[in-house]
Tab-separated table of C-alpha atoms in Angstrom:
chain	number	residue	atom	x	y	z
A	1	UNK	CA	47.186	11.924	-40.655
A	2	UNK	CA	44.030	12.197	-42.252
A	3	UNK	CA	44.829	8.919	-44.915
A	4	UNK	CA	45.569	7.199	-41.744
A	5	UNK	CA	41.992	8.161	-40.518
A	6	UNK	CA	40.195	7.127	-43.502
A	7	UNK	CA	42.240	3.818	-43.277
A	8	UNK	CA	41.252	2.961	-40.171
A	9	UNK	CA	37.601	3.737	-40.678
A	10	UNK	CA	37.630	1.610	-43.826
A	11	UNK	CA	38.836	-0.964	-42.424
A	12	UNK	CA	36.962	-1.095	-39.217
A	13	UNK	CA	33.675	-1.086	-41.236
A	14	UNK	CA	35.397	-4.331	-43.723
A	15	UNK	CA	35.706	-6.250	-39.962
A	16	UNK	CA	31.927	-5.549	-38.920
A	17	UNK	CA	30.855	-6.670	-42.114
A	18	UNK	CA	32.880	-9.369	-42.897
A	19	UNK	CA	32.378	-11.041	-38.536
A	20	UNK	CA	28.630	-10.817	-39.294
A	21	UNK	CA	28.495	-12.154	-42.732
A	22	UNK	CA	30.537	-14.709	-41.618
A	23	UNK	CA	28.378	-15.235	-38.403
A	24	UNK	CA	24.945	-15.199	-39.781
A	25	UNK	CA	26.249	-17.539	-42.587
A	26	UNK	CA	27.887	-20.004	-41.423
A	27	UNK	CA	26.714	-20.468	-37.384
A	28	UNK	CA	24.020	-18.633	-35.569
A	29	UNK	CA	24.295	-15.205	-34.076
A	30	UNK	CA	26.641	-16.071	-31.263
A	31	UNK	CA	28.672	-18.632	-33.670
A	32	UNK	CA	26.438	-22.136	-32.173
A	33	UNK	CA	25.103	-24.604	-34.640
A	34	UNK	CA	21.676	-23.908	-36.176
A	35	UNK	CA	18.882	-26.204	-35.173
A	36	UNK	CA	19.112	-27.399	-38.915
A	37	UNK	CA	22.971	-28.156	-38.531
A	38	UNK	CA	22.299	-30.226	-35.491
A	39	UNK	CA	19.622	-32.458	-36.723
A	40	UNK	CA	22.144	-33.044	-39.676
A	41	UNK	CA	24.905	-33.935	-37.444
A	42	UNK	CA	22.385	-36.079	-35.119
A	43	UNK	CA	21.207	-37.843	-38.428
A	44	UNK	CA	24.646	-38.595	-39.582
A	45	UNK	CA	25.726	-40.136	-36.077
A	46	UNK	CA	22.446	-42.205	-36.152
A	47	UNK	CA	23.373	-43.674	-39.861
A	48	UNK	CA	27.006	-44.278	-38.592
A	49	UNK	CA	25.624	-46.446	-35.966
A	50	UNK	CA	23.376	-48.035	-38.500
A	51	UNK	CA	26.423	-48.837	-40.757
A	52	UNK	CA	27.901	-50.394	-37.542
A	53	UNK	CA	25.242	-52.964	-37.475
A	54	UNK	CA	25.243	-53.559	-41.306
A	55	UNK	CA	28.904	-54.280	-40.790
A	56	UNK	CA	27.818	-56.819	-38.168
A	57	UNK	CA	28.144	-60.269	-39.648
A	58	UNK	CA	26.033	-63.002	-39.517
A	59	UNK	CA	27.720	-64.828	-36.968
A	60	UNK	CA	28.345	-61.836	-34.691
A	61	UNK	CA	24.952	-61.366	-34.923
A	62	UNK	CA	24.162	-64.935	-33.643
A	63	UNK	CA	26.288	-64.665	-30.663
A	64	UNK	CA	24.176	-61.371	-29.864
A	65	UNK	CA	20.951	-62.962	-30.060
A	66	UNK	CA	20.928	-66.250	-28.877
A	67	UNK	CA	24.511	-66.250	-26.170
B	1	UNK	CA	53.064	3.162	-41.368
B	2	UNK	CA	49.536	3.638	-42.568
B	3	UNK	CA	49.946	0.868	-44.586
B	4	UNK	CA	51.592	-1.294	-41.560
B	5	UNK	CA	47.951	0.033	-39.805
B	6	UNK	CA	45.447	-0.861	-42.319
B	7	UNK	CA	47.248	-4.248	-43.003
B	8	UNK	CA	46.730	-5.160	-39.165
B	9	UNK	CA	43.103	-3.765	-38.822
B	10	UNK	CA	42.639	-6.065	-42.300
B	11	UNK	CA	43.653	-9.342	-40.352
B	12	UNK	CA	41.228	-8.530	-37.706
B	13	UNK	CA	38.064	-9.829	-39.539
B	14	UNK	CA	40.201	-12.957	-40.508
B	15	UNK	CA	41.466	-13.890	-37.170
B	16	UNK	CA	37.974	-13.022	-35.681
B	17	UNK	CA	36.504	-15.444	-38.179
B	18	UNK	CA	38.417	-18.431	-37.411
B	19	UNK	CA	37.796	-19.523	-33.700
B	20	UNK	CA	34.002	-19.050	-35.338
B	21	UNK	CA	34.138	-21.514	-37.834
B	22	UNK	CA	36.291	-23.674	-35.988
B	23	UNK	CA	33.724	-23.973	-33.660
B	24	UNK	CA	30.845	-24.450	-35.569
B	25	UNK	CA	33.083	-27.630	-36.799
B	26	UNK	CA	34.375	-29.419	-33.919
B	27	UNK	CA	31.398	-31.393	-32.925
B	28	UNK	CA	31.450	-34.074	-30.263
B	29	UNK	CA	28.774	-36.374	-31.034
B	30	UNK	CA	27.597	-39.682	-29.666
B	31	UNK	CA	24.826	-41.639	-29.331
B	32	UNK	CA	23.111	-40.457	-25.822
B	33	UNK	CA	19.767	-42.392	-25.578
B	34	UNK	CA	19.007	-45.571	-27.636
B	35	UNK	CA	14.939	-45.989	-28.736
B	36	UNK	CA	14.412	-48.665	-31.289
B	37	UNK	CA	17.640	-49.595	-33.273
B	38	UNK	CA	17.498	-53.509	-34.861
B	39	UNK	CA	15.832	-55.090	-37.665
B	40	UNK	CA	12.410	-56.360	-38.914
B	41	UNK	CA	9.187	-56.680	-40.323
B	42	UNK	CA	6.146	-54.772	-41.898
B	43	UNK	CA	2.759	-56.555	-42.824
B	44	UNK	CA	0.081	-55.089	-44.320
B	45	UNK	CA	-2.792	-54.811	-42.453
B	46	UNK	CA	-5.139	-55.323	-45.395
B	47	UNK	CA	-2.828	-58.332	-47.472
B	48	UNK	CA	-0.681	-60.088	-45.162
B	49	UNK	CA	1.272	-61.010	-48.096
B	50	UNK	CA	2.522	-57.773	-48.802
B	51	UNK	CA	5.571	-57.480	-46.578
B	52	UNK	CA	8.898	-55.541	-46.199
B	53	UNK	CA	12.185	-55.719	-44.491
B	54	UNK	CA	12.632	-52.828	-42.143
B	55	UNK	CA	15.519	-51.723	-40.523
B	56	UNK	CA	15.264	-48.664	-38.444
B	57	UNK	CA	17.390	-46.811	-36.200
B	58	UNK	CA	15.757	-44.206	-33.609
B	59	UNK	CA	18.039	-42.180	-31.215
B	60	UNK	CA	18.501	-38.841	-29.085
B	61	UNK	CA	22.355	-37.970	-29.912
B	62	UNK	CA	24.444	-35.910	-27.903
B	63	UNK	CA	26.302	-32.493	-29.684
B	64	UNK	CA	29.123	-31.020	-27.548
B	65	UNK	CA	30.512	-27.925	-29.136
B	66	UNK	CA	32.956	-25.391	-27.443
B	67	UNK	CA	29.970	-23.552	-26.062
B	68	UNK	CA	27.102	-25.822	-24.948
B	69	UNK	CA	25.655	-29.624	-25.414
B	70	UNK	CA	22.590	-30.423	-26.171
B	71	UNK	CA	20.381	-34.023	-27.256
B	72	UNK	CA	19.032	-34.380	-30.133
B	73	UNK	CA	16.197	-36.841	-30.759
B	74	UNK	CA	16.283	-38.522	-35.016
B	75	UNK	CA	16.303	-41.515	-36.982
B	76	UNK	CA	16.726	-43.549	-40.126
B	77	UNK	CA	14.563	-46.231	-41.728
B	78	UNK	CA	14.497	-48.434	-44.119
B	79	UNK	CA	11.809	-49.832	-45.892
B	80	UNK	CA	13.105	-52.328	-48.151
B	81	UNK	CA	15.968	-50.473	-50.188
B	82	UNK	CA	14.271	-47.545	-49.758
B	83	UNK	CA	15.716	-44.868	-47.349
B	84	UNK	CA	13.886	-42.391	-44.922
B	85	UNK	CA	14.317	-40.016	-42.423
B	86	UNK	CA	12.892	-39.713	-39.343
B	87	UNK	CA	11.861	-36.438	-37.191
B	88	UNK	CA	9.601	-34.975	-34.454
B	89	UNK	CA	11.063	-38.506	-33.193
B	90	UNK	CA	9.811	-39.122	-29.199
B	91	UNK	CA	11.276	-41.649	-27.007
B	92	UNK	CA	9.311	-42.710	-24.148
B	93	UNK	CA	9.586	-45.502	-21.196
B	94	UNK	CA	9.798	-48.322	-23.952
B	95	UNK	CA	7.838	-46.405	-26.484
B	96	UNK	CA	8.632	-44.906	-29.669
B	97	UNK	CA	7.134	-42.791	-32.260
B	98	UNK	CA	8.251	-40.077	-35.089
B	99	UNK	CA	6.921	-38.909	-39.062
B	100	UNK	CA	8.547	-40.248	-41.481
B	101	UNK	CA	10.212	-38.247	-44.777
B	102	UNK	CA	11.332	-38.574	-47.981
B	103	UNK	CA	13.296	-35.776	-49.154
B	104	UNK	CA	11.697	-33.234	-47.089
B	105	UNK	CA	7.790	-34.472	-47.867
B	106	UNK	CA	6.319	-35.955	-44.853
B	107	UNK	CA	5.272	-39.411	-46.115
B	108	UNK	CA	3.824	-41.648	-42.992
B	109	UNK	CA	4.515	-42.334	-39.367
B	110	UNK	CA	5.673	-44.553	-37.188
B	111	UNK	CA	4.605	-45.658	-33.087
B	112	UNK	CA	6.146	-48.974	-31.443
B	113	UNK	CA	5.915	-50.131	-28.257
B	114	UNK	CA	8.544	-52.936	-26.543
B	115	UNK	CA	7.992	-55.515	-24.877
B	116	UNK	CA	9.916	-58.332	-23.739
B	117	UNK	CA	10.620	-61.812	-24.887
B	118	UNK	CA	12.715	-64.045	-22.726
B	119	UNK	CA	15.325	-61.378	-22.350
B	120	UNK	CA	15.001	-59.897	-25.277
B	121	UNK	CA	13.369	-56.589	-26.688
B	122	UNK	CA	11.003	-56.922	-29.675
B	123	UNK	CA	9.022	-53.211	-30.935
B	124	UNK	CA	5.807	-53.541	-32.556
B	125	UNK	CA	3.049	-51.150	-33.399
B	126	UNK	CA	2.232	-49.587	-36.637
B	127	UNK	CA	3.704	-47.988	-39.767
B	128	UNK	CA	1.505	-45.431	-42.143
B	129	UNK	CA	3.627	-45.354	-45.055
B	130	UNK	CA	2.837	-43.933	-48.349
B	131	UNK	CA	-0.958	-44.545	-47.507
B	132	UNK	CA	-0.643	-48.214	-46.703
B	133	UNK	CA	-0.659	-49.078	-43.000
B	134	UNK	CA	1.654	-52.248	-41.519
B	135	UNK	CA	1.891	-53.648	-38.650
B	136	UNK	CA	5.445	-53.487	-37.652
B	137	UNK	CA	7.629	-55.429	-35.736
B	138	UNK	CA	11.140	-54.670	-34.681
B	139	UNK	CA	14.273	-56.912	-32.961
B	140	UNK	CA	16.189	-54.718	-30.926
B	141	UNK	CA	19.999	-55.347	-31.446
B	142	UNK	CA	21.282	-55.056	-27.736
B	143	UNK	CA	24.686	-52.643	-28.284
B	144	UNK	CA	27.771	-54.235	-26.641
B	145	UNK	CA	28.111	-50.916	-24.662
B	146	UNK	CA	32.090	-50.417	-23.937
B	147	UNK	CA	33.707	-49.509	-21.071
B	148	UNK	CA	34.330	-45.944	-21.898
B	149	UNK	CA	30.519	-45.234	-22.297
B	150	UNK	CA	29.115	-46.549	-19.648
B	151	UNK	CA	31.498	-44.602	-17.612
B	152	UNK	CA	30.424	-41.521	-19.479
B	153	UNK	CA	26.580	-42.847	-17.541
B	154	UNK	CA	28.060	-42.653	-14.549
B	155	UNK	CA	30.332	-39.255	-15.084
B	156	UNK	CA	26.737	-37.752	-15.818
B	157	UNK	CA	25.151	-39.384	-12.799
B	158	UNK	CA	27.606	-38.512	-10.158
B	159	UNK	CA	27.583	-34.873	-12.127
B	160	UNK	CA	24.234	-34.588	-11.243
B	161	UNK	CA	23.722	-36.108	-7.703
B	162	UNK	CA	27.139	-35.669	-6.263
B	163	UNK	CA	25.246	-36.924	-2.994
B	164	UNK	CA	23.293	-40.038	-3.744
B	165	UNK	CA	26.595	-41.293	-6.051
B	166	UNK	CA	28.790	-41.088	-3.120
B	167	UNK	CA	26.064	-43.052	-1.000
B	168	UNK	CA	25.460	-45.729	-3.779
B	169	UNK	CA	29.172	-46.328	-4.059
B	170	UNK	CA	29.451	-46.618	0.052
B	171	UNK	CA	26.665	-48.955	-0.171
B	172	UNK	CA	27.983	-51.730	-2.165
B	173	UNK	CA	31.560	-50.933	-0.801
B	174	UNK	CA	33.854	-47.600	-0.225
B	175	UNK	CA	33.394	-44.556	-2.720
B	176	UNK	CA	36.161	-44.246	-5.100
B	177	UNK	CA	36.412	-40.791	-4.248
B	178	UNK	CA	33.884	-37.788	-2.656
B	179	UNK	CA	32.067	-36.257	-5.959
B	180	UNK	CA	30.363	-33.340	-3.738
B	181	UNK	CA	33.814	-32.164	-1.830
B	182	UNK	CA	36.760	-33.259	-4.845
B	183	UNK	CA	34.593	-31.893	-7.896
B	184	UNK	CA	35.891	-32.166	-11.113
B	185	UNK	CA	39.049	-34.318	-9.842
B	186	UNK	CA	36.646	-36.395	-8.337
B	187	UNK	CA	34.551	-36.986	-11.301
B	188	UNK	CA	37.119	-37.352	-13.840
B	189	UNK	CA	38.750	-40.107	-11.161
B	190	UNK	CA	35.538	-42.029	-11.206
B	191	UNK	CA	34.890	-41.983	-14.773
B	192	UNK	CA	38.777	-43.495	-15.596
B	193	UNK	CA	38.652	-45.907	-12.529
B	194	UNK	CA	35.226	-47.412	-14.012
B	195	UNK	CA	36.339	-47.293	-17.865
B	196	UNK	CA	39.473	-49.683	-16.737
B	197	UNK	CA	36.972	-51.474	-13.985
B	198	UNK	CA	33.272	-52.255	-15.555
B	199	UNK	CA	32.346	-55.118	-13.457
B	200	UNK	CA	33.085	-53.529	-9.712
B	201	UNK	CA	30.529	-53.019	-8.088
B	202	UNK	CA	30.672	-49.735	-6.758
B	203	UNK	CA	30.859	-49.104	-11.143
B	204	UNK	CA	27.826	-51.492	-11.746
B	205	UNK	CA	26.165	-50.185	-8.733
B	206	UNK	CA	26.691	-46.413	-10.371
B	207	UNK	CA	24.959	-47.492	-13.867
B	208	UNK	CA	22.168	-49.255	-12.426
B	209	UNK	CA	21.760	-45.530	-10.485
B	210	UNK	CA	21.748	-43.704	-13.792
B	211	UNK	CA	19.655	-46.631	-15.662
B	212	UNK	CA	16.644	-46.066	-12.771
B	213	UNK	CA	16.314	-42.990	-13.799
B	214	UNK	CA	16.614	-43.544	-17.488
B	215	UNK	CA	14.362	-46.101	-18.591
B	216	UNK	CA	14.031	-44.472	-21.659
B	217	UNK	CA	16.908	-45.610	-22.644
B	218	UNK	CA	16.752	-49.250	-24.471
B	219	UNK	CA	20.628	-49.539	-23.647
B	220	UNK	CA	19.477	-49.419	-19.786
B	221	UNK	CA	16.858	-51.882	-19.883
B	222	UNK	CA	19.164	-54.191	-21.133
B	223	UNK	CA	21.330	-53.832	-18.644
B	224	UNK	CA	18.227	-53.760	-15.863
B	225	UNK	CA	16.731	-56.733	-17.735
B	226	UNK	CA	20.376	-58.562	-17.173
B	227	UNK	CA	19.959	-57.776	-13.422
B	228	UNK	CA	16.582	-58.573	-12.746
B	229	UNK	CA	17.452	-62.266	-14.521
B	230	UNK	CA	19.862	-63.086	-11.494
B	231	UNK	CA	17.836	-61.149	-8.547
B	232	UNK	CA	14.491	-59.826	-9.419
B	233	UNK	CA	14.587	-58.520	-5.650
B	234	UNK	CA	17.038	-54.773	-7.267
B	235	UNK	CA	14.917	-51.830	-7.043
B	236	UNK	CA	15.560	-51.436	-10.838
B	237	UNK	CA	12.925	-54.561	-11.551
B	238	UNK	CA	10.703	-52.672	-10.321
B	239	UNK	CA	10.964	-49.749	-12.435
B	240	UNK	CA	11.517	-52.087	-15.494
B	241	UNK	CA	8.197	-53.798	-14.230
B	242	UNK	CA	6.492	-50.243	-14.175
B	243	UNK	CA	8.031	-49.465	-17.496
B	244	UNK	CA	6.935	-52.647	-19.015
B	245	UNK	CA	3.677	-52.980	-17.509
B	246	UNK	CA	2.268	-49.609	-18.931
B	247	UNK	CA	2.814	-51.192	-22.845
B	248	UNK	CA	1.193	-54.799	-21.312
B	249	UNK	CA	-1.848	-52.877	-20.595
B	250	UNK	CA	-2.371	-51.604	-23.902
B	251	UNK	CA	-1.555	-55.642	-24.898
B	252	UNK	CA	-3.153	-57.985	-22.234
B	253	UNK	CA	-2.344	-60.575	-24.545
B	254	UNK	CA	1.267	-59.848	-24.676
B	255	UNK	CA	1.884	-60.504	-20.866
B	256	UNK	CA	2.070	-64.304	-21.254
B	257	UNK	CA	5.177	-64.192	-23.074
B	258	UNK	CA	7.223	-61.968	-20.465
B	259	UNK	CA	10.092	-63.723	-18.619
B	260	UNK	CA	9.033	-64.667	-14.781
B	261	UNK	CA	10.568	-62.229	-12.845
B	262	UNK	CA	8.405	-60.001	-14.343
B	263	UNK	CA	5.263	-61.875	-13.144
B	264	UNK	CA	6.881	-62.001	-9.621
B	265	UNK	CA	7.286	-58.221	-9.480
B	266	UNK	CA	4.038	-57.461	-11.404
B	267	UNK	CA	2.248	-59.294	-8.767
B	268	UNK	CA	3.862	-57.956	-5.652
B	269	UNK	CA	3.305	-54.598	-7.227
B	270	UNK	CA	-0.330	-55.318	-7.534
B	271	UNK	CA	-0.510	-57.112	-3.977
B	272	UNK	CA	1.007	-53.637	-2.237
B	273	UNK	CA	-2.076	-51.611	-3.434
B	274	UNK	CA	-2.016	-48.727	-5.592
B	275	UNK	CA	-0.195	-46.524	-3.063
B	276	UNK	CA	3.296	-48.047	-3.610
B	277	UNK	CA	2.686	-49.130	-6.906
B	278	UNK	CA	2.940	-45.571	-7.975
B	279	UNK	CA	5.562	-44.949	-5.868
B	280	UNK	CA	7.740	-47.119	-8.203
C-alpha cells in the first residue's frame, strides 16, 4: 500500500512539472500563441502573399493594370 | 497493480501535453486588411539619381487558433535585393506607416499616403532608410479577391449587425435568410450562397456594407472605387471622397489628377456645409 502511495505522489508531481514546462515553453500560460509567435506567423502570411505577386507574370500583371 | 497505476498516472502529462501543442500549431491565417502591397520607387531626396526598386507588402493578418482570433498588423520590404521587416506597422483611411528592421536593429521608417490615379491606387510619402531619406512611391497591385473571401466580409458583417444586414439585403431584393432570428445557420447560409453567387446583389450590396465601414482596407476601396466609376450617387463615394480628401489636403497639388467622380462628390460635400460633410 504504501509503494502504491509513493507511486502516485511521484508521479503526480512528474505531470505538474512536465504540463507547465511544456506550457510556459512552448505556448503561453493558458496554451495561446505568444505575441512573438503571432507576429512570426503574421510575417510569414504577409511574405506568402508577396511570393504570390512575384509569381505574377508579366502579362498577368498587364491585364491587372491596364484591363 | 502499482505498476498498472503509475504507468497510467505517467501518460497523464503526455496526453495533457498534446491538445497543447496541437493548438499552439493549428493556425488559421489569412490576410484580413490590405495597406500598401505593390511595387515601386525610392529617390533620394538629396541626388535624384540615386534610386531603388521597392517592393513592399503592409498588412493586418488574421490568426484563428482553437481558442481566440486576433489581427495582426506587419510587413515586408524590399529595398533593392535587400530584405526588411516591418513593425509597429499602422494602417489608416488610405495611410500607412511602420519602422523598418534589419535583423532586429531598427534601421529607418516608412509613412505613405494613397491617392488615386484614374482608378488606380499609387502610395507615396517618405522612406528614412539607413540615414538617407527617399521619397517613395508605391503601385498598389489590386488583389483579384475570390469568391470565398469576400464572403468571409460579409460572414463578419452580418456577424456583427445581424440587423442592418438583413435590411441591406431587403433593400436591393429579399434577404437570403434572417441573420438576427436563424443565427449561426443563417450566417453560414449567407456566406455559401454568396461564395457560389458574387455578383447578386443582395452579395454586392453586403460587401459594399462591410467596405463603408472599412476604408482602411485598400481591398475595399477598390471595390468602392469600381462602384463609384458607374454611379458616383452610392453612399460609399462618399466615404471614399472623405477618405481621399483628408490625404488631398495634405497634397493640394495632387487633386488634379483624381478621376471625376471624385470632383463631383468633393464639391457637393463642400456645397452641403460642414454639418453633413462630417456626417460622412
Amino acid at each position: 500500500m504504501k509503494t502504491i502511495a509513493v507511486v502516485l505522489v511521484l508521479a503526480a508531481l512528474m505531470a505538474v512539472t512536465a504540463i507547465s514546462g511544456c506550457t510556459q515553453t512552448d505556448t503561453g500560460p493558458s496554451g495561446e500563441l505568444t505575441a512573438e509567435q503571432m507576429e512570426d506567423e503574421a510575417y510569414k502570411a504577409v511574405e506568402q502573399e508577396m511570393d504570390l505577386l512575384e509569381d505574377m507574370s508579366l502579362e498577368d500583371l498587364e491585364n491587372e493594370l491596364f484591363t | 497493480m502499482a505498476i498498472t497505476v503509475a504507468l497510467l498516472i505517467l501518460a497523464v502529462p503526455v496526453l495533457a501535453q498534446t491538445p497543447e501543442l496541437t493548438s499552439a500549431k493549428n493556425i488559421n491565417k489569412h490576410i484580413w486588411t490590405r495597406g500598401a502591397f505593390g511595387s515601386g520607387i525610392a529617390i533620394s531626396q538629396s541626388d535624384p539619381m540615386n534610386f531603388e526598386l521597392l517592393k513592399l507588402g503592409i498588412a493586418g493578418v488574421k490568426l484563428v487558433t482553437e481558442d481566440a482570433e486576433s489581427v495582426v498588423k506587419t510587413g515586408v520590404l524590399y529595398f533593392g535585393e535587400d530584405k526588411y521587416r516591418l513593425r509597429d506597422v499602422v494602417i489608416g483611411n488610405a495611410t500607412a506607416s511602420a519602422t523598418i528592421y534589419y535583423n532586429d536593429t531598427q534601421v529607418g521608417t516608412i509613412s505613405l499616403d494613397s491617392y488615386l490615379k484614374g482608378d488606380r491606387e499609387i502610395w507615396a510619402g517618405t522612406l528614412t532608410l539607413n540615414g538617407e531619406t527617399y521619397n517613395a512611391y508605391i503601385i498598389q497591385i489590386p488583389k483579384v479577391v475570390r469568391a470565398v473571401e469576400k464572403a468571409k466580409y460579409i460572414y463578419q458583417y452580418c456577424k456583427d449587425h445581424p440587423v442592418i444586414c438583413r435590411g441591406v439585403m431587403k433593400a436591393v431584393g429579399s434577404e437570403i435568410c434572417d441573420p438576427e432570428g436563424d443565427g449561426t445557420t443563417c450566417l453560414d447560409q449567407i456566406k455559401a450562397y454568396c461564395e457560389d453567387n458574387p455578383d447578386e446583389a443582395r452579395c454586392k450590396a453586403l460587401r459594399i456594407a462591410y467596405c463603408k465601414m472599412h476604408p482602411e482596407d485598400a481591398d475595399c476601396r477598390a471595390e468602392m472605387t469600381g462602384v463609384c466609376q458607374n454611379d458616383n450617387t452610392d453612399n460609399a463615394c462618399r466615404v471614399l471622397t472623405a477618405v481621399y480628401n483628408k490625404n488631398i489636403q495634405k497634397r493640394p497639388t495632387v487633386a488634379d489628377k483624381m478621376p471625376e467622380w471624385f470632383h463631383t462628390i468633393r464639391a457637393k460635400i463642400a456645397n452641403a456645409g460642414p454639418t453633413t460633410a462630417a456626417g460622412v
